[in-house]
XYZ file of C-alpha atoms in Angstrom:
730
model
C -6.137 55.371 51.188
C -4.361 52.042 50.698
C -1.805 53.007 53.355
C -4.591 53.719 55.864
C -6.395 50.460 55.082
C -3.256 48.371 55.526
C -2.373 50.247 58.733
C -5.809 49.463 60.179
C -5.490 45.792 59.254
C -2.022 45.538 60.768
C -3.265 47.261 63.927
C -6.035 44.661 64.199
C -3.468 41.885 63.828
C -1.298 43.449 66.498
C -4.232 43.781 68.879
C -5.076 40.117 68.356
C -1.507 39.166 69.298
C -1.546 41.417 72.380
C -4.809 39.950 73.619
C -3.454 36.478 73.074
C -0.279 37.162 75.081
C -1.950 38.948 78.017
C -4.067 35.972 78.948
C -7.441 37.196 77.658
C -9.213 34.146 76.331
C -10.254 34.494 72.703
C -13.723 33.544 71.555
C -13.958 30.363 69.474
C -14.743 30.773 65.820
C -18.369 29.995 64.987
C -19.018 26.381 64.167
C -20.607 25.274 60.915
C -23.383 23.264 62.566
C -25.119 23.282 65.931
C -23.648 21.085 68.646
C -26.899 20.333 70.475
C -28.712 18.555 67.692
C -31.485 21.151 67.766
C -33.492 22.528 64.877
C -32.078 24.327 61.864
C -31.122 27.890 62.763
C -33.879 30.455 62.407
C -33.193 32.998 59.650
C -34.501 36.549 59.962
C -34.916 38.534 56.729
C -35.931 42.088 55.835
C -37.361 41.399 52.364
C -40.652 43.111 53.352
C -38.795 45.917 55.215
C -39.943 44.289 58.424
C -37.932 41.715 60.330
C -39.650 38.391 59.691
C -38.714 34.735 59.860
C -37.728 33.436 56.443
C -40.275 30.610 56.744
C -43.014 33.137 57.595
C -42.282 35.407 54.603
C -44.665 34.890 51.644
C -42.010 35.535 49.006
C -39.135 33.659 47.414
C -36.039 34.802 49.303
C -32.581 33.233 49.544
C -30.637 34.441 52.592
C -26.927 33.858 53.248
C -25.366 34.629 56.620
C -21.781 35.680 57.333
C -20.681 32.114 58.062
C -21.796 30.821 54.647
C -20.202 33.813 52.899
C -16.901 33.129 54.648
C -16.893 29.361 54.257
C -17.660 29.653 50.543
C -14.896 32.233 49.850
C -17.447 34.757 48.541
C -15.588 37.965 47.638
C -18.069 39.419 45.138
C -21.641 38.614 44.176
C -20.716 36.414 41.198
C -19.090 33.994 43.687
C -22.473 33.546 45.364
C -24.767 33.454 42.343
C -24.103 29.834 41.403
C -25.651 28.764 44.723
C -28.971 30.554 44.112
C -31.849 28.949 42.165
C -32.534 30.613 38.800
C -29.797 33.239 39.270
C -26.867 33.758 36.879
C -24.219 36.462 37.447
C -21.311 35.973 35.043
C -17.907 37.145 36.274
C -17.050 39.030 33.077
C -15.720 42.499 32.302
C -14.914 44.422 35.481
C -17.229 47.390 35.976
C -20.111 46.018 33.887
C -21.736 43.287 35.988
C -24.829 41.527 34.724
C -27.322 39.647 36.889
C -30.129 37.495 35.523
C -32.928 36.372 37.831
C -35.479 33.964 36.374
C -34.094 34.699 32.917
C -34.434 38.494 33.056
C -31.289 40.585 32.522
C -30.284 43.798 30.780
C -26.546 43.979 30.046
C -25.291 47.575 30.169
C -22.030 48.170 28.318
C -21.227 51.782 27.605
C -23.282 54.759 26.531
C -26.475 55.872 28.204
C -27.485 52.282 28.782
C -30.667 50.992 30.361
C -31.008 50.638 34.079
C -30.697 47.142 35.414
C -33.818 45.089 36.267
C -32.076 43.872 39.459
C -31.334 46.579 42.008
C -28.681 46.312 44.712
C -29.032 47.812 48.190
C -26.467 48.213 50.974
C -28.056 48.802 54.382
C -31.233 49.877 52.613
C -29.539 52.388 50.286
C -29.793 51.916 46.511
C -26.339 51.332 44.997
C -25.092 52.586 41.594
C -24.403 50.210 38.711
C -21.073 48.420 39.065
C -21.474 47.916 42.828
C -21.658 44.128 42.501
C -17.954 44.214 41.589
C -17.158 45.736 44.995
C -15.226 43.618 47.470
C -17.500 41.834 49.964
C -16.259 42.136 53.545
C -17.764 42.417 57.039
C -21.238 41.588 55.732
C -23.799 40.145 58.135
C -26.266 38.843 55.547
C -27.090 38.865 51.850
C -30.706 38.454 50.740
C -31.727 37.760 47.144
C -35.432 38.369 46.546
C -36.657 36.859 43.295
C -39.456 38.254 41.158
C -40.746 41.855 40.732
C -40.394 43.873 43.960
C -41.788 47.225 42.817
C -43.965 48.024 45.860
C -41.348 47.480 48.567
C -38.020 48.125 46.824
C -38.833 50.458 43.944
C -39.111 50.634 40.182
C -35.886 48.985 38.955
C -36.583 45.599 40.519
C -38.526 43.822 37.791
C -36.395 40.702 38.124
C -35.647 41.036 41.832
C -33.565 42.787 44.468
C -30.245 42.072 46.194
C -29.915 43.398 49.741
C -26.626 43.520 51.682
C -26.616 44.152 55.428
C -23.272 45.101 56.975
C -22.193 43.946 60.414
C -23.349 46.252 63.198
C -21.428 47.641 66.209
C -21.496 45.322 69.222
C -22.158 45.920 72.906
C -19.005 44.017 73.898
C -15.487 44.490 72.603
C -14.578 42.031 69.843
C -12.671 41.836 66.592
C -10.935 39.669 64.053
C -8.082 39.726 61.570
C -7.619 37.386 58.629
C -4.886 36.841 56.061
C -4.958 34.625 52.996
C -2.846 33.561 50.043
C -3.774 31.675 46.887
C -2.861 30.886 43.313
C -2.559 33.644 40.698
C -0.634 35.493 43.443
C -3.778 36.108 45.466
C -3.123 37.973 48.715
C -5.856 39.228 50.991
C -5.984 40.833 54.401
C -9.093 41.836 56.313
C -10.024 42.796 59.828
C -12.666 44.346 62.076
C -12.831 45.947 65.529
C -16.094 46.610 67.359
C -17.270 47.600 70.806
C -18.695 50.257 73.128
C -17.482 53.829 73.468
C -20.149 54.695 76.023
C -21.905 51.634 77.436
C -25.453 51.203 76.069
C -25.264 54.654 74.432
C -22.534 54.749 71.779
C -21.075 51.759 69.925
C -18.559 51.663 67.085
C -17.310 49.288 64.399
C -14.422 49.632 61.972
C -13.655 47.113 59.231
C -11.203 47.033 56.344
C -10.139 44.671 53.555
C -7.388 44.427 50.959
C -7.186 41.992 48.050
C -4.810 41.711 45.124
C -4.592 39.029 42.468
C -3.169 38.504 39.003
C -5.574 37.959 36.129
C -6.469 34.599 34.665
C -5.405 35.355 31.073
C -1.778 35.953 30.124
C -0.684 38.859 27.960
C 1.966 37.642 25.524
C 4.170 40.725 25.970
C 3.809 40.764 29.774
C 1.186 41.122 32.471
C -2.216 39.547 32.765
C -5.783 40.458 31.887
C -8.157 40.916 34.810
C -5.520 41.625 37.489
C -7.068 43.531 40.392
C -5.991 45.417 43.495
C -8.985 46.233 45.719
C -9.333 48.057 49.037
C -12.350 48.620 51.252
C -12.972 50.533 54.482
C -16.220 50.803 56.454
C -16.937 52.536 59.748
C -20.196 52.674 61.687
C -21.555 54.261 64.860
C -24.678 53.190 66.694
C -26.148 55.861 68.952
C -29.027 55.377 71.378
C -29.557 58.730 73.146
C -32.875 57.545 74.622
C -34.775 54.270 74.805
C -37.156 54.829 71.847
C -34.560 56.377 69.501
C -31.751 54.523 67.692
C -29.402 56.038 65.115
C -26.828 54.188 62.998
C -24.342 56.094 60.845
C -22.303 54.140 58.264
C -19.574 55.435 55.996
C -17.577 53.419 53.462
C -14.838 53.850 50.891
C -13.581 51.443 48.249
C -10.949 51.657 45.559
C -10.031 49.268 42.777
C -7.252 49.308 40.202
C -7.501 46.686 37.494
C -6.663 45.650 33.968
C -9.855 44.771 32.143
C -10.672 41.267 31.104
C -10.486 41.172 27.298
C -12.476 39.178 24.800
C -10.869 36.023 23.512
C -11.344 34.889 19.926
C -12.327 31.248 19.681
C -13.598 31.422 16.113
C -12.696 33.465 13.042
C -9.527 35.041 11.627
C -8.810 37.207 14.680
C -7.680 34.233 16.758
C -4.108 34.534 15.449
C -4.029 38.321 15.901
C -5.153 37.975 19.485
C -2.479 35.367 20.149
C -4.911 32.673 21.166
C -6.677 29.657 19.769
C -9.411 27.845 21.604
C -9.388 28.346 25.348
C -5.721 28.993 25.980
C -6.260 32.132 28.129
C -3.298 33.688 26.321
C -3.476 36.601 23.900
C -2.055 39.991 22.932
C -3.348 43.555 22.751
C -1.799 46.874 21.761
C -3.572 48.956 24.438
C -2.856 47.882 27.998
C -3.548 50.659 30.486
C -4.917 50.042 33.993
C -8.412 51.158 34.917
C -9.559 52.554 38.241
C -12.759 52.826 40.226
C -13.383 54.782 43.425
C -16.590 54.576 45.445
C -17.639 56.328 48.613
C -20.888 56.652 50.472
C -22.751 57.291 53.693
C -25.961 55.918 55.163
C -28.008 57.255 58.047
C -30.501 54.858 59.620
C -32.928 56.223 62.221
C -35.659 54.320 64.064
C -38.013 55.930 66.574
C -40.415 53.715 68.498
C -43.528 55.796 69.136
C -45.410 52.899 70.699
C -48.190 52.233 68.205
C -45.870 52.751 65.235
C -42.181 52.930 64.344
C -40.851 55.827 62.290
C -37.842 54.849 60.149
C -35.589 57.009 58.026
C -32.976 55.799 55.528
C -30.720 58.519 54.133
C -28.152 57.638 51.481
C -25.353 59.306 49.568
C -23.163 57.556 46.969
C -20.442 58.766 44.634
C -18.579 56.639 42.093
C -15.754 57.847 39.843
C -14.388 55.474 37.238
C -11.696 55.455 34.574
C -11.918 52.609 32.071
C -9.223 51.884 29.486
C -10.444 49.270 27.045
C -8.855 47.611 24.050
C -12.355 46.999 22.754
C -11.224 44.932 19.771
C -8.928 42.862 22.045
C -6.244 42.388 19.405
C -2.746 43.587 18.531
C -4.256 45.946 15.938
C -5.616 49.447 16.440
C -9.275 48.836 15.636
C -11.226 50.268 18.574
C -9.738 51.715 21.766
C -11.944 53.330 24.416
C -11.004 55.619 27.271
C -13.994 56.392 29.477
C -14.161 58.839 32.386
C -17.416 58.668 34.297
C -18.794 60.028 37.523
C -22.055 59.236 39.294
C -23.384 61.075 42.328
C -26.683 60.179 43.940
C -28.741 60.977 47.031
C -31.772 59.153 48.384
C -34.186 59.545 51.262
C -36.868 57.180 52.499
C -39.300 57.669 55.375
C -41.449 54.781 56.606
C -44.107 54.582 59.282
C -44.749 50.980 60.286
C -47.286 49.599 62.725
C -45.672 48.066 65.795
C -46.127 44.416 66.613
C -48.775 43.712 69.235
C -50.237 40.432 70.542
C -53.599 39.668 69.024
C -53.437 42.433 66.413
C -55.076 41.418 63.160
C -54.241 44.516 61.105
C -50.730 45.696 60.178
C -49.669 48.471 57.831
C -46.757 50.444 56.453
C -46.672 53.855 54.755
C -43.651 55.428 53.071
C -42.293 58.101 50.770
C -39.077 58.004 48.754
C -36.890 60.498 46.904
C -33.924 59.734 44.657
C -31.678 61.848 42.449
C -28.746 60.768 40.306
C -26.370 62.926 38.276
C -24.095 61.126 35.843
C -21.410 62.596 33.577
C -19.514 60.547 30.999
C -16.637 61.535 28.723
C -15.676 58.765 26.291
C -12.796 59.053 23.846
C -12.767 56.395 21.126
C -10.008 55.746 18.602
C -11.055 53.780 15.504
C -8.393 52.295 13.269
C -7.964 53.091 9.579
C -9.211 49.681 8.461
C -12.498 50.194 10.283
C -13.342 53.472 8.508
C -11.627 53.107 5.128
C -8.731 55.537 5.718
C -5.172 55.063 4.409
C -2.741 53.148 6.657
C -1.613 55.307 9.575
C -4.905 57.188 9.745
C -7.664 56.849 12.308
C -11.026 58.262 13.327
C -11.543 59.816 16.735
C -14.925 59.970 18.400
C -15.614 61.906 21.582
C -18.856 61.169 23.395
C -19.900 63.521 26.184
C -23.177 63.332 28.017
C -24.891 64.295 31.250
C -27.704 62.120 32.480
C -30.039 63.252 35.261
C -32.649 61.108 36.978
C -35.070 62.312 39.635
C -37.603 59.966 41.175
C -40.350 60.455 43.750
C -42.533 57.717 45.145
C -45.199 57.030 47.741
C -46.000 53.496 48.844
C -47.927 51.523 51.387
C -48.916 48.015 52.416
C -51.692 46.674 54.603
C -52.338 43.162 55.870
C -55.390 41.812 57.636
C -55.898 38.471 59.335
C -59.184 37.334 57.827
C -59.292 34.237 60.045
C -56.975 32.506 62.479
C -54.993 30.900 59.641
C -55.739 33.210 56.712
C -54.106 36.603 56.000
C -54.575 38.963 53.068
C -52.078 41.681 52.164
C -52.200 44.430 49.544
C -49.789 47.163 48.561
C -49.359 50.023 46.131
C -46.467 52.199 45.003
C -46.775 55.253 42.772
C -43.521 56.477 41.224
C -42.838 59.506 39.076
C -39.529 59.527 37.207
C -38.050 62.505 35.381
C -35.028 61.888 33.163
C -32.935 64.268 31.126
C -30.118 63.519 28.719
C -27.802 66.138 27.185
C -24.867 65.057 25.070
C -22.973 65.213 21.842
C -20.926 62.894 19.653
C -18.043 64.685 17.867
C -16.003 62.953 15.171
C -12.667 63.840 13.580
C -10.453 62.005 11.115
C -6.659 61.875 11.169
C -5.558 61.545 7.522
C -1.867 60.934 6.703
C -0.433 63.935 4.870
C -3.516 66.037 5.620
C -3.852 66.200 9.401
C -6.914 66.310 11.605
C -10.196 66.962 9.818
C -13.444 67.695 11.748
C -16.297 65.513 10.544
C -19.090 67.084 12.553
C -20.956 66.802 15.814
C -24.281 65.159 16.690
C -25.906 66.968 19.638
C -28.622 65.185 21.534
C -30.981 66.593 24.149
C -33.871 64.436 25.344
C -36.210 64.344 28.313
C -39.005 62.128 29.553
C -41.445 61.930 32.435
C -42.910 58.597 33.443
C -45.499 57.783 36.102
C -45.618 54.183 37.258
C -48.224 52.430 39.398
C -47.101 49.180 41.038
C -49.781 47.181 42.910
C -49.447 43.852 44.709
C -51.672 41.387 46.564
C -50.884 38.293 48.618
C -53.022 35.652 50.293
C -51.355 33.491 52.967
C -52.791 30.381 54.622
C -51.261 28.502 57.551
C -52.967 25.111 58.007
C -50.387 24.145 60.653
C -47.738 25.916 62.708
C -44.896 24.809 60.395
C -46.693 25.114 57.039
C -47.279 28.310 55.069
C -49.154 28.332 51.753
C -49.296 31.560 49.779
C -50.248 33.038 46.428
C -49.281 36.493 45.193
C -49.579 38.875 42.265
C -47.501 41.971 41.689
C -46.779 44.453 38.932
C -43.354 45.968 38.414
C -42.179 48.836 36.221
C -38.952 50.219 34.799
C -38.980 53.557 33.006
C -37.652 54.079 29.502
C -34.383 55.690 28.502
C -32.135 57.112 25.830
C -29.871 55.547 23.236
C -26.643 56.882 21.788
C -27.208 59.644 19.213
C -25.359 57.589 16.565
C -28.151 55.032 16.273
C -31.474 55.520 14.492
C -33.678 54.864 17.529
C -33.175 57.709 20.053
C -35.292 56.302 22.890
C -36.733 53.058 24.197
C -39.968 52.552 26.101
C -40.733 51.659 29.698
C -41.278 48.007 30.517
C -43.775 46.353 32.850
C -44.117 42.914 34.388
C -47.032 41.051 35.967
C -45.801 38.332 38.293
C -47.906 35.442 39.606
C -46.412 33.234 42.292
C -47.690 30.395 44.468
C -45.648 28.560 47.045
C -45.553 26.424 50.141
C -43.012 26.604 52.973
C -42.804 23.704 55.413
C -40.737 22.476 58.361
C -40.693 18.863 59.605
C -39.103 16.613 62.234
C -38.943 19.303 64.913
C -37.600 21.777 62.343
C -34.684 19.545 61.359
C -36.019 19.403 57.801
C -37.202 22.379 55.751
C -38.917 21.908 52.357
C -40.048 24.854 50.226
C -41.619 24.842 46.764
C -42.742 27.741 44.561
C -44.115 28.135 41.049
C -44.071 31.409 39.111
C -45.327 32.972 35.877
C -44.080 36.448 34.830
C -45.493 38.303 31.828
C -43.190 41.086 30.584
C -44.365 43.811 28.213
C -41.941 45.999 26.237
C -38.946 44.230 27.756
C -35.776 46.281 27.228
C -33.227 44.273 25.220
C -29.658 45.296 24.455
C -28.244 44.906 20.949
C -25.808 46.814 18.755
C -26.027 48.899 15.593
C -22.637 48.569 13.971
C -20.498 48.667 17.122
C -22.746 51.070 19.064
C -24.983 49.769 21.890
C -28.688 50.003 21.121
C -31.653 49.181 23.352
C -34.909 47.959 21.841
C -38.198 46.739 23.290
C -39.495 43.197 22.903
C -43.278 43.457 22.871
C -43.805 40.412 25.087
C -41.653 37.942 26.983
C -42.650 35.258 29.469
C -40.675 33.600 32.237
C -42.205 30.647 34.047
C -40.900 27.855 36.219
C -40.596 26.187 39.613
C -38.046 26.324 42.428
C -37.608 23.742 45.174
C -35.320 24.153 48.193
C -34.455 21.796 51.045
C -32.367 22.114 54.219
C -31.795 19.106 56.473
C -29.844 18.294 59.631
C -29.536 14.479 59.668
C -26.934 14.611 62.457
C -26.271 17.238 65.158
C -23.136 18.534 63.394
C -24.126 17.930 59.773
C -26.267 20.236 57.622
C -27.295 19.489 54.051
C -28.974 21.919 51.686
C -30.012 21.838 48.081
C -32.161 23.426 45.430
C -33.543 22.456 42.059
C -34.989 25.065 39.704
C -36.625 25.004 36.292
C -37.011 28.142 34.176
C -38.572 28.553 30.739
C -37.830 32.156 29.685
C -38.536 33.132 26.073
C -39.605 36.017 23.864
C -43.250 35.604 22.920
C -43.392 38.566 20.517
C -40.117 40.178 19.402
C -39.781 41.574 15.872
C -36.963 43.912 14.805
C -37.532 45.860 11.620
C -34.893 46.529 8.988
C -32.188 44.045 9.994
C -33.573 40.837 8.504
C -32.684 39.341 5.103
C -32.946 41.978 2.373
C -33.601 44.692 4.962
C -36.872 43.113 6.091
C -38.113 42.206 9.562
C -36.252 39.818 11.852
C -38.679 37.742 13.911
C -37.074 36.491 17.144
C -40.315 35.307 18.732
C -39.686 31.984 20.412
C -36.008 32.663 21.116
C -34.802 31.896 24.608
C -33.726 34.840 26.707
C -30.007 35.131 27.521
C -28.515 33.779 30.751
C -31.565 31.580 31.328
C -30.641 27.908 31.883
C -33.672 25.663 31.980
C -32.416 23.833 35.071
C -30.201 24.851 37.985
C -29.031 22.439 40.668
C -27.285 23.209 43.952
C -26.144 20.760 46.652
C -24.057 21.656 49.694
C -22.849 19.933 52.832
C -21.424 21.371 56.043
C -19.987 19.110 58.734
C -18.262 19.923 62.017
C -16.371 17.382 64.104
C -15.305 18.234 67.685
C -11.649 17.217 68.191
C -11.370 17.575 71.932
C -8.563 19.925 72.953
C -7.772 20.683 69.299
C -11.073 22.488 68.754
C -13.454 21.785 65.864
C -12.618 20.475 62.425
C -15.036 21.418 59.663
C -15.607 20.779 55.989
C -17.852 22.649 53.592
C -18.503 21.547 50.023
C -20.940 22.447 47.280
C -21.786 21.328 43.768
C -23.605 23.616 41.344
C -24.826 22.712 37.874
C -26.372 24.899 35.194
C -27.916 23.449 32.043
C -27.190 24.927 28.610
C -28.168 28.517 27.829
C -27.477 31.328 25.370
C -25.520 34.496 26.070
C -27.327 36.625 23.469
C -30.937 37.266 22.455
C -30.221 36.200 18.847
C -29.542 32.654 20.107
C -26.409 32.502 17.959
C -24.911 28.972 18.149
C -21.540 30.559 18.955
C -23.098 32.160 22.014
C -24.461 28.914 23.408
C -22.937 27.744 26.671
C -23.256 24.017 27.240
C -24.148 22.601 30.647
C -21.366 22.907 33.213
C -20.548 22.119 36.840
C -18.821 24.196 39.524
C -17.481 22.525 42.687
C -16.319 24.579 45.694
C -14.941 23.366 49.030
C -13.275 24.469 52.278
C -11.534 22.361 54.947
C -10.533 23.934 58.238
C -9.691 23.710 61.913
C -11.146 26.129 64.495
C -8.795 26.091 67.497
C -10.027 26.818 71.058
C -7.905 29.997 71.243
C -9.854 31.647 68.394
C -7.421 30.817 65.568
C -9.046 29.352 62.456
C -6.917 27.790 59.698
C -8.507 26.613 56.454
C -7.776 25.687 52.863
C -10.309 26.375 50.124
C -10.897 25.875 46.424
C -13.344 27.228 43.871
C -14.219 25.631 40.531
C -12.156 22.621 41.583
C -13.038 20.687 38.439
C -11.604 23.496 36.288
C -14.760 24.051 34.220
C -14.164 26.431 31.299
C -17.475 28.138 30.610
C -18.337 31.363 28.793
C -19.636 34.394 30.632
C -19.868 36.880 27.750
C -20.225 36.792 23.991
C -20.512 39.133 21.007
C -21.321 37.617 17.645
C -22.962 40.436 15.668
C -19.934 42.584 14.791
C -19.568 44.020 11.241
C -18.384 41.049 9.133
C -16.547 43.281 6.622
C -13.965 44.127 9.277
C -14.091 41.253 11.734
C -14.514 38.489 9.170
C -17.152 36.593 11.109
C -15.023 36.362 14.270
C -16.926 35.850 17.508
C -15.796 37.140 20.887
C -15.963 35.238 24.157
C -14.908 35.698 27.777
C -14.367 32.756 30.105
C -15.235 32.510 33.797
C -12.428 32.199 36.374
C -10.557 28.872 36.250
C -9.656 26.724 39.258
C -8.589 28.891 42.217
C -7.434 27.841 45.676
C -5.749 29.199 48.755
C -5.219 29.134 52.511
C -6.712 31.502 55.110
C -5.737 32.134 58.730
C -8.176 34.025 60.939
C -7.871 35.185 64.549
C -11.010 36.127 66.475
C -10.825 37.945 69.801
């Protein structure tokens, strides 16, 4: 597949050259700001599964268009997260991304882990876990919807939803090709071609991307940790056989080969064994095999305009196969090595019937049904060193974990809104979901004893099933006292079903969690829409929140009886000059466990009361400031500069609030400087984390002290990166 991707990209480059030499005038690259001094660009979002203006949507949504994604060198979601109020997405171990929205996260690291409270969608199709590591390319818009979204987006959206929309085929022929190079031997190549096959009837688009880069941490004996080679290919067809019917078919393929980021030891006796001390980004391991991930999928989007209503269908298929090779102890000793083969296959189908827009209509509605099925198979082979299990030198324990996990979900949902008065609208919605889950697996253990051989130690079979019915209501009241002011208040309830733990721990299952979210906000535009000011306050009450811990070295999910997240978010966008746009946000979040008691792990085997602890990845304050300026340079085209400053206050990386897992406040500065030539060539230099902030993105501090001697594990975020990009648009 890599050969095909590179061939497509080179063909795009060649076509750009041909067009340039045959006298066809290329289209200028899009400018950062408007040239006419008009209002701030209108943003259309689909957070309610209708197309609405962002300022008319009674929900807290951050939307980022293709231009922002490109100018900010966003290549995966973690690159974007620092710009979003009350969102943290650490760039940690590849294949196990974690996203926290308003303090709510659920790290999933091996085993039959819990589903995430933040769901990701590509063109309306639910994506499997790990998708946020995929390479971002040819994306039209990214929307991040904060707060429980159970009615519209489904059950696993207690913290929020992330929606990607890919670029669509165009009615005129166009394309682009881009190449870039940066430090850590970064090389990237991407391109797209789009246009009509049959005018007004059949349109196509084909896009591809390649990226390779060395890792940020050096391996003493050669190589680097976190090195990646990623490919992506996406093709789409838009068919309009008749005026009321539109069909879009999208297929994509991605492949990634990488060496996993490893934990670094900043405290404890393992620092010397790992070859590091402090934050040197240099260490050693004895197990250094590449990992691989392959993802493929298709989406079918159908819209039929029946006049009074629009019938929409979203059909999805996804398949992800992954091989992970992990030196879990991250040292030069054989303590724990993991080799994990996993495969996930899922299908989904949604039908929606939505009332069509009509002048003067006071009542709007939407009805829908949804089906989802996922089949997951995991085969994990774990080698445990002699020191860990008390065997003579040269011995080891071997654990094989096999399981099949099936999830089937059916849902029916609907919303209705009614204009009570000229400026007052009420909306209500309900979703009923029935989940069926089944888990079949076994944990088999053998010991390799010097002079004896391999000795079976037994097998722990595990077969569990659950059925869960969830009811998610919502209600919103919106008031518009003036054309450019929207005041709203909303309440919604979200759900996430329970799940199964590893058979080696003493708690086989964990319960479903629920959340009641209360939100009130105001959205305003001033000075002929050259200034936008939005403010929202929220209070979210979580019951039976699923929290990840460990028992020994085995992941274990528990329920915290009650947790509360509350805060405010303020956002501003301003255009003080025709070519200058400023934006910023300030957020406050107080997220803590109100009632969280764990039995049997406190002093003397008693209870451990964690009530009052702050939730992980929940900084109290988040600040974002950005500036985009374009300067016309006559015959040279347009020069532009984009810069942003992001600051997060201190937070913890674990629910125990271990001092070693505290991350102090830090700043991240990103910038891009470029020149868009009249012939469609765009040349720019960029930098991310320009101040070189070293901040932690992962932490484990509760490992067995008898073996690890009180050592604590950390992973750092990417250091300063920079590069140059050249893009041709035709």
